[in-house]
Tab-separated table of C-alpha atoms in Angstrom:
chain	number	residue	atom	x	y	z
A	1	UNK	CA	-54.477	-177.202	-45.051
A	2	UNK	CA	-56.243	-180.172	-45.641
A	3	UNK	CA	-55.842	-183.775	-43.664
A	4	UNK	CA	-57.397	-186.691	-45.260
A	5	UNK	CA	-58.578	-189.886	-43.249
A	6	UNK	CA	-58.802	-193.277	-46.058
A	7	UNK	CA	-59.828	-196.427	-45.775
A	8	UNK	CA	-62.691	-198.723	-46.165
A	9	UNK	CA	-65.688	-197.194	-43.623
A	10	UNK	CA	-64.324	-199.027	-40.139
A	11	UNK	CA	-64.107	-198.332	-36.465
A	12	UNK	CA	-60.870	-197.692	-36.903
A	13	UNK	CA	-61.394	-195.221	-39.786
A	14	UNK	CA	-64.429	-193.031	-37.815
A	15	UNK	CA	-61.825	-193.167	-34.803
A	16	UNK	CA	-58.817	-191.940	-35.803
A	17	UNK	CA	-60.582	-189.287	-37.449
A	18	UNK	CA	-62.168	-187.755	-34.579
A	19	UNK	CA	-58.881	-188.065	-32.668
A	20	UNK	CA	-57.211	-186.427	-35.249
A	21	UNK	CA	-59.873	-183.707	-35.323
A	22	UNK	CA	-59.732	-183.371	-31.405
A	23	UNK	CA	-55.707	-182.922	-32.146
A	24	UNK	CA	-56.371	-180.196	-34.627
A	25	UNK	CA	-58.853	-178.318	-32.400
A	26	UNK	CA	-56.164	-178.142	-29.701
A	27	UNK	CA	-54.000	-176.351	-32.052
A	28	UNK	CA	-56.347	-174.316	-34.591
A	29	UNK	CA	-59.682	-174.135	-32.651
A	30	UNK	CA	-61.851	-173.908	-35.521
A	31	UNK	CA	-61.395	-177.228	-37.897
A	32	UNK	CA	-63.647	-177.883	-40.655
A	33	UNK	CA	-65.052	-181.743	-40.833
A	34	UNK	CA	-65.926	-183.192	-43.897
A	35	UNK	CA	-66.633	-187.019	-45.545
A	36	UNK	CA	-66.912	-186.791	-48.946
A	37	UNK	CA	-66.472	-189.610	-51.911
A	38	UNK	CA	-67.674	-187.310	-54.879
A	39	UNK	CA	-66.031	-184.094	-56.151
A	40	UNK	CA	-69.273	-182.785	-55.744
A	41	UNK	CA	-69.741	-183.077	-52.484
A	42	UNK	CA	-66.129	-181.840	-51.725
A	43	UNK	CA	-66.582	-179.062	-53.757
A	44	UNK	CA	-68.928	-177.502	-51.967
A	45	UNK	CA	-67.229	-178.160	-48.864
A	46	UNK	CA	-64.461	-176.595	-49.737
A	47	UNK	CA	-66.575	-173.161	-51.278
A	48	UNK	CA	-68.295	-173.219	-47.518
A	49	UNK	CA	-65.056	-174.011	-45.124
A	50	UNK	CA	-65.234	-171.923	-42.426
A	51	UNK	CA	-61.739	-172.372	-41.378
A	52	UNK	CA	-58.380	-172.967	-43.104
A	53	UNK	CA	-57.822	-176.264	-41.923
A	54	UNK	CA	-59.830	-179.364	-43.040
A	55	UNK	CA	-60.399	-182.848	-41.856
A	56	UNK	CA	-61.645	-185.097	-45.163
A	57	UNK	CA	-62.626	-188.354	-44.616
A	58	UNK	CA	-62.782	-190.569	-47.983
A	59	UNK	CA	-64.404	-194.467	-47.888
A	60	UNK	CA	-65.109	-195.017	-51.342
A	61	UNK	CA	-63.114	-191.961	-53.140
A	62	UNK	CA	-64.622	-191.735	-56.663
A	63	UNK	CA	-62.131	-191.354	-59.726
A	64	UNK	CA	-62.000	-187.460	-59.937
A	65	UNK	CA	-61.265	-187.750	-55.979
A	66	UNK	CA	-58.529	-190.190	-56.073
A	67	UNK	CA	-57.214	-188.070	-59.135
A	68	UNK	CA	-57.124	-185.062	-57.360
A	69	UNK	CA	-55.878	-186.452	-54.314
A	70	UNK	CA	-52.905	-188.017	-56.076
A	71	UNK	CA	-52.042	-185.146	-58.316
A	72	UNK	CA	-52.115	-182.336	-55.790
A	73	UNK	CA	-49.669	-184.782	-53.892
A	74	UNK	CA	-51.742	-184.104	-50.401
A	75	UNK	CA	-50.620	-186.380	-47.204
A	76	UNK	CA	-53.371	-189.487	-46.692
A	77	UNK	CA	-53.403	-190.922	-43.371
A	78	UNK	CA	-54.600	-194.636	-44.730
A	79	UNK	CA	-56.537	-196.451	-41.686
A	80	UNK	CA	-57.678	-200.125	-42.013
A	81	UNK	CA	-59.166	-202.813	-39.978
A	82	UNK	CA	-59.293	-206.720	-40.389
A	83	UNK	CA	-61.529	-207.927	-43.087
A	84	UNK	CA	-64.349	-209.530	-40.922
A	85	UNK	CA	-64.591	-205.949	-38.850
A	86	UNK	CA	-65.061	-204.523	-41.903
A	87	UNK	CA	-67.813	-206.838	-43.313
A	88	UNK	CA	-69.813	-206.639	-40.068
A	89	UNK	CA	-69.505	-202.744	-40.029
A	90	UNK	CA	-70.801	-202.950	-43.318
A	91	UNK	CA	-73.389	-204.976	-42.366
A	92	UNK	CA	-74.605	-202.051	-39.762
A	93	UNK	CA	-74.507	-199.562	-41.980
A	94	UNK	CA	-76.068	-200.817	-45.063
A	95	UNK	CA	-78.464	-203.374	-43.383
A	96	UNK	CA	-77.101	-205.692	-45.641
A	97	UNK	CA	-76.146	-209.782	-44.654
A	98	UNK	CA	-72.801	-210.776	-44.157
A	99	UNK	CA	-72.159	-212.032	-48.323
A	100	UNK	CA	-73.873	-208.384	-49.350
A	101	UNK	CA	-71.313	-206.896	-47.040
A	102	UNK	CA	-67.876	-208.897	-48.371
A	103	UNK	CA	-69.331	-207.509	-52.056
A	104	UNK	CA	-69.215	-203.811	-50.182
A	105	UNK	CA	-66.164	-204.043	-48.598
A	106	UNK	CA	-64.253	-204.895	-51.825
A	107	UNK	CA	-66.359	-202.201	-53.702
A	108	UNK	CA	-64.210	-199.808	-50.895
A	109	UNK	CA	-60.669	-201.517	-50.955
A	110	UNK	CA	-60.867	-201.405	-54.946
A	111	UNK	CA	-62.325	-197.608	-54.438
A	112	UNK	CA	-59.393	-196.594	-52.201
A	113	UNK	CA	-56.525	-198.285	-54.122
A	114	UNK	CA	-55.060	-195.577	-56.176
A	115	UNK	CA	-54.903	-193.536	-53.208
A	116	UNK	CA	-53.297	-196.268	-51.169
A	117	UNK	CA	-50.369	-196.623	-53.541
A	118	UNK	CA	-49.827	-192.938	-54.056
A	119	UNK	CA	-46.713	-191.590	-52.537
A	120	UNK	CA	-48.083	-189.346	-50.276
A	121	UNK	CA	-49.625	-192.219	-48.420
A	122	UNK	CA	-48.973	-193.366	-44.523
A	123	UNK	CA	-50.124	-196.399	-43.032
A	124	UNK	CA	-51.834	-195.928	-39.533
A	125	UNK	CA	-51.326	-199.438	-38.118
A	126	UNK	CA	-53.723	-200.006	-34.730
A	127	UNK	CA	-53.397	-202.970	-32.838
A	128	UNK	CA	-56.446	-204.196	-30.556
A	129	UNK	CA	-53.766	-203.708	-27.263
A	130	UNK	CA	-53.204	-200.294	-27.956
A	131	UNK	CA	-54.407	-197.127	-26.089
A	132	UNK	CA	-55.974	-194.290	-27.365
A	133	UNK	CA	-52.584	-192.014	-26.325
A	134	UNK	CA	-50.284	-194.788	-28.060
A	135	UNK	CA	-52.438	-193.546	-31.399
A	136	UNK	CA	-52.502	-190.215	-30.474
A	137	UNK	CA	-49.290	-190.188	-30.187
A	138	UNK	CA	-48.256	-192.121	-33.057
A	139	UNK	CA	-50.862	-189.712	-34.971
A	140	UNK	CA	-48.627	-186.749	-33.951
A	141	UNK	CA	-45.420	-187.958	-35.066
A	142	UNK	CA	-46.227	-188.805	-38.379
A	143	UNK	CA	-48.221	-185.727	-39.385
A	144	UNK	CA	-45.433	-183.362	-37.677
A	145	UNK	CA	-48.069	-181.869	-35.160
A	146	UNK	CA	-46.471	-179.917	-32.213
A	147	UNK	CA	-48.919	-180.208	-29.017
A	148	UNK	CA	-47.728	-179.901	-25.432
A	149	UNK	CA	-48.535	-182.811	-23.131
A	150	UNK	CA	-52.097	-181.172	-21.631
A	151	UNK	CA	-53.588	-180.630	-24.723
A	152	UNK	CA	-52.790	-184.271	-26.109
A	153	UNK	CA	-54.124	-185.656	-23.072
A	154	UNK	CA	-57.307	-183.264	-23.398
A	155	UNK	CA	-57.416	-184.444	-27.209
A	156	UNK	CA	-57.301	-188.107	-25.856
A	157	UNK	CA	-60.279	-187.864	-22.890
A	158	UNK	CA	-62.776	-185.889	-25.665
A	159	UNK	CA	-62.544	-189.228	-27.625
A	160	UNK	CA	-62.287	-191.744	-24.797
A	161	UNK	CA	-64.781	-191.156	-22.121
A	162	UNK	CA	-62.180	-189.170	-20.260
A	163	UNK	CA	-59.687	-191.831	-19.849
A	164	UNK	CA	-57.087	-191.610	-22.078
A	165	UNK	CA	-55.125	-195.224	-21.031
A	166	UNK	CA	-58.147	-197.215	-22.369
A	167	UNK	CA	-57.679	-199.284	-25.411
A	168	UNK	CA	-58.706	-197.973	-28.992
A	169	UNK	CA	-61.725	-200.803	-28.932
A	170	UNK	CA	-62.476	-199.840	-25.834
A	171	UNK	CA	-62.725	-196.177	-26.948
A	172	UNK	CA	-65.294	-196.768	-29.798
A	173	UNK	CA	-67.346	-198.648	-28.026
A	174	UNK	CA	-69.511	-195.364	-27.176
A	175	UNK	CA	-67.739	-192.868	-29.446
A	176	UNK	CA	-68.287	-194.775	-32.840
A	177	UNK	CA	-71.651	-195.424	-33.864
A	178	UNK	CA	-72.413	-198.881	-33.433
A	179	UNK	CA	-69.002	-199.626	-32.611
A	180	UNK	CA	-70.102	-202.080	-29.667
A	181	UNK	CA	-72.837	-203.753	-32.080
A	182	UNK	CA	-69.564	-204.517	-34.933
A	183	UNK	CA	-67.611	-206.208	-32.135
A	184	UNK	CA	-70.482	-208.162	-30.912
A	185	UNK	CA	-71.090	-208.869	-34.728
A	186	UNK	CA	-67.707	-210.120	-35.345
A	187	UNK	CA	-67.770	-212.036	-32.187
A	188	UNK	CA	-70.453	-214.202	-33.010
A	189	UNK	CA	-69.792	-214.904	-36.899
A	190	UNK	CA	-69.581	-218.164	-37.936
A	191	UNK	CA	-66.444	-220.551	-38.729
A	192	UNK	CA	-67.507	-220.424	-42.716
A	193	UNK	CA	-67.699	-216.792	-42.266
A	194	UNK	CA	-64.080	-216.098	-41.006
A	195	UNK	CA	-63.046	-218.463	-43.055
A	196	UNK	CA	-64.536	-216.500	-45.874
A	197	UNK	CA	-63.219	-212.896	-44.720
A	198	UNK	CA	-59.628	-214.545	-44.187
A	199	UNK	CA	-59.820	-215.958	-47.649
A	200	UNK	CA	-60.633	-212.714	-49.402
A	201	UNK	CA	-58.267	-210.326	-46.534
A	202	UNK	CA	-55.523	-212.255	-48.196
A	203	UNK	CA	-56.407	-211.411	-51.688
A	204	UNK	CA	-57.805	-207.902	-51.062
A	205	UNK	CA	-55.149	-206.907	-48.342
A	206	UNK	CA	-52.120	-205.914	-50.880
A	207	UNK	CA	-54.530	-203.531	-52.101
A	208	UNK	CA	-54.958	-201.832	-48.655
A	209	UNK	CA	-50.811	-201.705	-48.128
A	210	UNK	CA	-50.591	-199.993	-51.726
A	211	UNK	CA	-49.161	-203.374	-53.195
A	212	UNK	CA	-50.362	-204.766	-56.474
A	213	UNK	CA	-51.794	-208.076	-55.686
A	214	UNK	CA	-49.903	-211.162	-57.427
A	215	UNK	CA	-53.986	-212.337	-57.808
A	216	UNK	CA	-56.967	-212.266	-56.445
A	217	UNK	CA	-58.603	-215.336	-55.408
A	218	UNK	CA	-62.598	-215.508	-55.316
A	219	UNK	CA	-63.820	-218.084	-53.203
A	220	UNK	CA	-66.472	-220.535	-55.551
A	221	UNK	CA	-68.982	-220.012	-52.766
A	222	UNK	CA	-69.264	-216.497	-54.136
A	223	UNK	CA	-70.693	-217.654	-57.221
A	224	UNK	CA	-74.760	-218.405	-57.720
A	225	UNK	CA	-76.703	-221.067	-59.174
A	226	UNK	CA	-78.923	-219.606	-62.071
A	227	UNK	CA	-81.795	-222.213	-61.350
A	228	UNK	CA	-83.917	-221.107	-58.511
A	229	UNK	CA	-83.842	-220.220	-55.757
A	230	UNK	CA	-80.368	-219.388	-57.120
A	231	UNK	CA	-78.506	-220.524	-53.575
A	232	UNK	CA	-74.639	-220.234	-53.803
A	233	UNK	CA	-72.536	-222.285	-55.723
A	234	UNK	CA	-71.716	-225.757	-53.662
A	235	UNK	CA	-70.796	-229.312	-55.089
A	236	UNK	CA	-71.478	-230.364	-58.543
A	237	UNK	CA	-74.159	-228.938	-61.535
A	238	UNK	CA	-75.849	-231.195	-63.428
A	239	UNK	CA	-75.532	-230.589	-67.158
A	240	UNK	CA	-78.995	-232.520	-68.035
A	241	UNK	CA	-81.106	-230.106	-69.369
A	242	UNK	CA	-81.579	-227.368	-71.916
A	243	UNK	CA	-79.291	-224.434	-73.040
A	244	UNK	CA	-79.065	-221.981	-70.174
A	245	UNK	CA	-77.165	-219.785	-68.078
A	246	UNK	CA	-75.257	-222.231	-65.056
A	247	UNK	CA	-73.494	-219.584	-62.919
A	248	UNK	CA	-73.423	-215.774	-62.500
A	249	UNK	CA	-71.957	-213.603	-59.602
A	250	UNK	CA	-70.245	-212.770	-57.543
A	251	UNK	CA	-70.915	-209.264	-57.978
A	252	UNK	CA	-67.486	-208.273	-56.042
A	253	UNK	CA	-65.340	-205.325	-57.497
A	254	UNK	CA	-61.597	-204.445	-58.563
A	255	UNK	CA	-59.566	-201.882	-59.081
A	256	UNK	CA	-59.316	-199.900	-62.593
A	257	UNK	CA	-57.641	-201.817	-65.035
A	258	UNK	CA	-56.807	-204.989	-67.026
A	259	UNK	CA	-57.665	-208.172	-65.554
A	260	UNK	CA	-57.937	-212.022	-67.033
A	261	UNK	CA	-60.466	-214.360	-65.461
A	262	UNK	CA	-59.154	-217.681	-65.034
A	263	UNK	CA	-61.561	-220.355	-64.794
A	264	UNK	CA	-60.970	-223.820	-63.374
A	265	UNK	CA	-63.755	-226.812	-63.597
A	266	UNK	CA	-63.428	-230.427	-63.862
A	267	UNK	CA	-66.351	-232.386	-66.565
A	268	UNK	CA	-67.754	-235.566	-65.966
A	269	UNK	CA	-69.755	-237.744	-68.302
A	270	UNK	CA	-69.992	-235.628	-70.932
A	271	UNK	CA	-70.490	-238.756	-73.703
A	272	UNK	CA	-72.617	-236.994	-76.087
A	273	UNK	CA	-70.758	-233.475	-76.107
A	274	UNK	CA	-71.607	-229.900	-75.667
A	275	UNK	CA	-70.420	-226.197	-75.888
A	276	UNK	CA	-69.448	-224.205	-72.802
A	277	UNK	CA	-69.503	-220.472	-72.795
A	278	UNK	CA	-67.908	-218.066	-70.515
A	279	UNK	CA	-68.133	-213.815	-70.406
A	280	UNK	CA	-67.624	-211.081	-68.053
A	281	UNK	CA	-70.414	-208.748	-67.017
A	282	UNK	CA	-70.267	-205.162	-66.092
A	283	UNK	CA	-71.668	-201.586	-65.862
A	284	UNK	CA	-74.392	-203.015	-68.152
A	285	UNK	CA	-72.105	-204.595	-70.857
A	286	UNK	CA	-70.547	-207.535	-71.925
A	287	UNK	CA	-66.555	-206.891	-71.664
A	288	UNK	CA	-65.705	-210.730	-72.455
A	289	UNK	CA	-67.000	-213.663	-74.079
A	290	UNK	CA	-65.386	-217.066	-75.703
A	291	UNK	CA	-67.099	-220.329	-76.222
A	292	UNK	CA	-65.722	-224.109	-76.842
A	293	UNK	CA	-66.143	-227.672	-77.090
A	294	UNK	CA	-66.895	-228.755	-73.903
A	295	UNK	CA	-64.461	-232.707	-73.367
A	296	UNK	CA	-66.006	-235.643	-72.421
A	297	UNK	CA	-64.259	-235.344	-68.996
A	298	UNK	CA	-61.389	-234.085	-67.231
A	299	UNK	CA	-60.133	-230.550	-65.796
A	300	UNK	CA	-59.761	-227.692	-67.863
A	301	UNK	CA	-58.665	-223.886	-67.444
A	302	UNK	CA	-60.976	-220.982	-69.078
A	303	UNK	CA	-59.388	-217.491	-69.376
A	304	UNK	CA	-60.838	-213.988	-70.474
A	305	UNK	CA	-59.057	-210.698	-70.580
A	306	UNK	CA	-60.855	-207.712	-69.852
A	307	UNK	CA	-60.716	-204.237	-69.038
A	308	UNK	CA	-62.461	-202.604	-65.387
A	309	UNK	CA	-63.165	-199.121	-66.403
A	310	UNK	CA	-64.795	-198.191	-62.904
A	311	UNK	CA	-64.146	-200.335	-59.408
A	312	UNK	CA	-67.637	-199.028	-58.474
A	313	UNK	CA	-69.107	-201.464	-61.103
A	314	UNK	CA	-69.910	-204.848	-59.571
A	315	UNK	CA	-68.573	-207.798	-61.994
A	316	UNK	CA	-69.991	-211.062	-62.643
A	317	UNK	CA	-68.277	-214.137	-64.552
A	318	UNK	CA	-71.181	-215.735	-66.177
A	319	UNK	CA	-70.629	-219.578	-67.502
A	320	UNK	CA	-73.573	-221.535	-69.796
A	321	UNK	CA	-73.978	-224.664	-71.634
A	322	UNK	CA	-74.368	-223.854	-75.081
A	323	UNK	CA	-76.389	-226.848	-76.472
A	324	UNK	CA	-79.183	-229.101	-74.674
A	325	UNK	CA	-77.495	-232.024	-72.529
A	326	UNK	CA	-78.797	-235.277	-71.534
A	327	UNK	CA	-76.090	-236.473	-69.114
A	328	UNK	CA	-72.536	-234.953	-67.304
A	329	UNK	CA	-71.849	-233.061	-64.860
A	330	UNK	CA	-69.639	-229.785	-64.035
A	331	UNK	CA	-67.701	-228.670	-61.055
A	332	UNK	CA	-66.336	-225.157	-61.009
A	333	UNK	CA	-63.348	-225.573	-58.815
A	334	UNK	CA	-61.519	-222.293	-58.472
A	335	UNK	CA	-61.675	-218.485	-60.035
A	336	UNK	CA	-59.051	-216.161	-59.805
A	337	UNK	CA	-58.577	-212.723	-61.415
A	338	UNK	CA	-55.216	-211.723	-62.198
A	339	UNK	CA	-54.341	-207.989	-63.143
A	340	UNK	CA	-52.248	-207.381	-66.171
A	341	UNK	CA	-49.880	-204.885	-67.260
A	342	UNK	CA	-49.199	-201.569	-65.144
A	343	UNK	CA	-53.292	-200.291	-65.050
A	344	UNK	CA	-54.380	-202.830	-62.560
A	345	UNK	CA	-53.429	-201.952	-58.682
């Protein structure tokens, strides 16, 4: 009997799981306790279980995990927090700054999409308000465990400093590790930093509900100069100068499947003409690539349709100016990826 935790690596994630293994324990004793996001790793877990019940937490489930997940038709428990928790718990765990972290996150929501959307998938919703027995107990009801009142409130104390009537954020504090360094995090990020995580919660969050996103939105600020020091994309580039590479990034992730990349800029002074190019980077190959005139001025759309073979690849949508310019200017205004057909979740 296997129980499987998913959802992007969260206090919310780490928390339910060792409430649900605390649960278990009450009414197996011995539970196996396992986090796994290769079939590797899993299989050996499963060749050294000491018990017949299993508690798998998945972050980042590769392919063949997902695969098997979905095919065997096992129950996922899907556990998710709001985007800017997520970034700074990112941050904490992979040392990385807050734009590094927004590429992780979405490298996990892609990861755990095709196990979001299976139909063996529940939603655990948590609200900041509620207390660790409110989750305990919603925990019970929708996994059909039968556990008499003293054992659910022992369950509750081992994961709450014995007090089972304190809030869930209140709980991980000193249960999750560096659960009181993400809130501080979170607490102190700054306004173009929520605005940022709001921005991508509403592109990435269908993903997370099993939904297929209409699109998804990447915010321009994502994007990176190619001229050094190669700061993020802001305002207006200059098209004086020779051939080159103008913009790469944002090395975010999507799910597996077929995507176009729609492009919006606006020229400017372009009098003596020039050719702008446009492809799609990943896993070490060039999926996309078109090229054209470049107008004197005015706002145009470029798209490219590509395939994502793996949502563990990072993707970049690369733009250049084909041909040597002495004046003009070019503002990239908006990117959005749209998924196409049935392959894209």
């Amino acid at each position: 009997m296997v129980f499987i935790c998913a959802g992007p690596l969260s206090p919310n994630l780490l928390f339910v799981a060792k409430l649900l293994l605390a649960l278990l324990e009450r009414i197996h004793g011995l539970v196996d306790f396992v986090t796994a996001n290769d079939i590797e790793t899993l299989r050996t877990a499963l060749r050294e279980r000491k018990s017949h019940v299993m508690v798998l937490v998945t972050n980042c489930p590769s392919e063949e995990i997902s695969a098997s997940i979905i095919r065997n038709r096992l129950s996922i428990l899907l556990v998710s927090q709001d985007f800017a928790s997520l970034a700074c718990h990112s941050m904490h765990m992979i040392g990385a700054n807050f734009i590094g972290a927004v590429r992780d996150v979405t490298r996990q929501v892609s990861a755990i999409s095709p196990v979001a959307s299976s139909p063996g998938t529940a939603r655990l919703p948590i609200a900041e308000h509620d207390t660790v027995h409110a989750v305990a107990t919603r925990l019970m009801l929708m996994l059909g465990l039968s556990i008499d009142d003293d054992q659910l409130q022992t369950a509750c104390r081992q994961v709450s400093a014995e007090n089972s009537t304190t809030t869930v954020i209140d709980a991980q504090g000193p249960t999750v590790e560096k659960g009181e360094d993400i809130y501080h995090s979170r607490a102190i990020l700054l306004p173009h930093e929520l605005s940022l995580a709001k921005r991508l919660e509403e592109s990435y969050g269908p993903l997370m509900d099993g939904r297929r996103p209409a699109s998804i939105d990447i915010p321009t600020e994502m994007l990176i100069r190619a001229e050094p020091p190669h700061p993020h994309l802001e305002g207006t580039i200059e098209l004086l100068g020779p051939s080159r590479i103008l913009t790469f990034g944002p090395y975010m992730h999507l799910p597996i499947g077929r995507w176009r990349a729609e492009l919006r800029f606006n020229v400017r002074d372009n009098y003596s003409g020039n050719e702008f190019a446009m492809d799609i980077y990943s896993g070490d190959s060039v999926l996309a690539f078109a090229k054209t005139r470049m107008p004197r001025e005015g706002t145009f759309q470029a798209e490219l349709e590509f395939d994502i073979a793996s949502s563990q690849a990072p993707f970049e949508v690369r733009t250049f100016v084909y041909v040597g310019a002495i004046e003009g200017t070019l503002t990239i205004q908006s990117l959005r990826m749209t998924p196409l057909g049935s392959g894209a979740l």
